[in-house]
Amino acid sequence: MFLSLGWLSAAVAGILSAHILQKTCFPYLWKDLFFLLKVMRYGVKLELYKLRSEVCTVMDRFIQQAQLIPDKPFVIFEGQIYTYRDVEQRSNRLAHIFLQNTNLRKGDCVALLMNNEPDFLCVWFALAKIGCSIAFLNTNIKSRSLMHCFTSCGAKTLVVGSDVADLLDGFLSTLLEDNIEVWAMKRSFEHPQVHTLLDKLDTASSKRVPAVPRTTNIKTPTLYIFTSGTTGLPKAAVISHLQSLKAAGGFWAFGGTQDDIIYIPLPLYHSAASLIGIGGTIELGATCVLKKKFSASQFWKDCRKYNVTIFQYIGELCRYLCNQPKTELDKVHKVRMGVGNGLRQDVWRDFQNRFGDIKMCEVYGSTEGNLCFMNHIGKIGTVGRSNFIYKLLFKYDLVKYDMVRDEPEKDEHGFCKRVLHGETGLLLSKVSALSPFFGYAGSKQLTEKKIMRNVFVKGDAYVNTGDLMAEDQEGFICFRDRVGDTFRWKGENVATTEVTEILGLVDFIQEVNVFYFYVSRVAAVIVRPDHHFDGKKLFECVVQNLPGYARPLFIRLQEEMEMTSTFKQQKFRLVQSGFDPSNISEPLFVIDYKLESYIPFTKTVYQSILTGERKL
Ligand SMILES: *[C@@H]1O[C@H](CO)[C@@H](O)[C@H](O)[C@H]1NC(C)=O
Ligand SMILES: *[C@@H]1O[C@H](CO)[C@@H](O)[C@H](O)[C@H]1NC(C)=O
């Protein structure tokens, strides 16, 4: 009796102290373990598919769901409900139209230029069903970049949404000259060479497309998603079935269920909305509310109307919501979780104070990357969470980065140096069989550029994420900055080199150096000898060729570009001197949409920006 009691109290004491130890030293142990087990279970499921070569794709999963829950709403768009069966049948019809009227076959690539609408999904699924890969084109991109997108993914066919006239504004003839076959989501179209889809829908069969062996390998490309990388024009990131399956597990890993209503206000041509949002909805068998465009004033009304429980965001979106006038209804909704990235600490706090205890799950990972962090704890200001088990599964490192020379620091043997806990470093992710890097379509060079070799030992290979991050003692990972030639603006990566190329088209410009200073895009420009600066001409070129988010707000004239010892254009000092006109001796111009020009940036203009009178 005594013995057993002694044993019992010892055990209780043991459990208690273990509990206290766990609480103090490993406060997140159970949450971490639970989350990792979940992620690993999903991983094992995927590995089993691979082993049994019984390939299951997100498309297969959708067809399965359409049989299991045909009458369940899949997409709600502008108040209209589309069930799983609706989308299944409409995509079958489209697939039959493509099979009968085109030479498209398994393995061909088709470009899709469409704004958010249910038919985006129907066309995507239809093409997937006949075994084509699909390239999602950004509806903001302008002519030059768009033509480049076709060549890089090898697409010969384009499907355009019903607003085709706006989307193809001015360069339809170029496409047709290049023998691109154009299909529009319309009943009829004035241009005889453009094929139409809607008029053929009614007579097309809604039967399942004969099961062509859709895929033979889980690693074959299924999508091309364009990203602005660190250099040049948009690049087509290759998305394999494996990657889309992994992304589709996101909501589920954060605790989503089939009862969730998921709000998708982001553009479908980006991986967040298509892979995580739509893929995730399919994986759960849930319902999504798809928005044509995000609207800050509509957001909460929609959430209340449709009983939304999960929403997707980018950081700016939450900021816009916080800037809306306060109402008594701010906390009246069923939203329990947000999934996205780029949420700043201050906005995060404001958002939760104002709209209630919504768990914000940051996901870090680029479209083309082979590494992903998920902040399943919901700690404010962090993009992800790491621990020793995670490090066994995902090999990544933070290395010291020289901001002035704009490159990683090296030791005497030419290898990179790891940072200490809490220090900021460049995030590198190891390329291995477990986390392969699929790279970009059409260019080995681009893919190779993203890879760093001989990083810590001879022969190793890492993907350079281009992101500066820090990891604290507890394993929380914070995003600090982007390096090199990209900046993020309204959720888009903007390659400064693309902006540079466009500005270089203007005749009076000799040399350009684009950089960003906080949220303002600045281009330092050298005017050719015997030429003068023409704000109107520059404005015209910029508006014609660059999407709104990439246009430089300021133009700074310089006599000569400052060079570093490595002859890289020197951005660092330019960034330091900022944009206060009293601090800059060289002429400075600011974009003015009313006057359709770049106008001199005077003290008065500066003051009106500070007071909020003038918006940038
Ligand atoms: C939202 O939930 C309420 C209460 O649970 C219910 O009465 C209402 O019908 C739901 N609305 C929709 C669009 O499902
Ligand atoms: C002016 O530029 C210097 C660096 O050249 C910087 O340290 C300082 O903060 C700037 N002042 C203002 C008001 O922006």
Short mmCIF file of N, CA and C in Angstrom, two decimals, residues 405 511 562-570:
data_model
loop_
_atom_site.label_atom_id
_atom_site.label_comp_id
_atom_site.label_asym_id
_atom_site.label_seq_id
_atom_site.Cartn_x
_atom_site.Cartn_y
_atom_site.Cartn_z
N ARG A 405 27.18 45.06 -50.36
CA ARG A 405 27.63 44.43 -51.61
C ARG A 405 26.52 43.61 -52.25
N GLU A 511 20.59 55.51 -68.68
CA GLU A 511 20.82 54.44 -67.72
C GLU A 511 19.79 54.53 -66.59
N GLU A 562 26.35 55.57 -59.06
CA GLU A 562 27.44 55.26 -58.15
C GLU A 562 27.74 53.77 -58.24
N MET A 563 28.99 53.44 -58.33
CA MET A 563 29.37 52.03 -58.49
C MET A 563 30.05 51.53 -57.21
N THR A 564 29.83 50.28 -56.91
CA THR A 564 30.58 49.69 -55.81
C THR A 564 31.85 49.10 -56.40
N SER A 565 32.65 48.53 -55.53
CA SER A 565 33.90 47.94 -56.02
C SER A 565 33.61 46.79 -56.98
N THR A 566 32.45 46.14 -56.80
CA THR A 566 32.12 45.04 -57.69
C THR A 566 31.36 45.53 -58.93
N PHE A 567 31.29 46.82 -59.11
CA PHE A 567 30.62 47.43 -60.25
C PHE A 567 29.13 47.12 -60.31
N LYS A 568 28.58 46.73 -59.16
CA LYS A 568 27.13 46.60 -59.13
C LYS A 568 26.57 47.99 -58.97
N GLN A 569 25.43 48.21 -59.56
CA GLN A 569 24.83 49.52 -59.36
C GLN A 569 24.52 49.68 -57.88
N GLN A 570 24.88 50.81 -57.39
CA GLN A 570 24.87 51.00 -55.95
C GLN A 570 23.50 51.49 -55.47
#
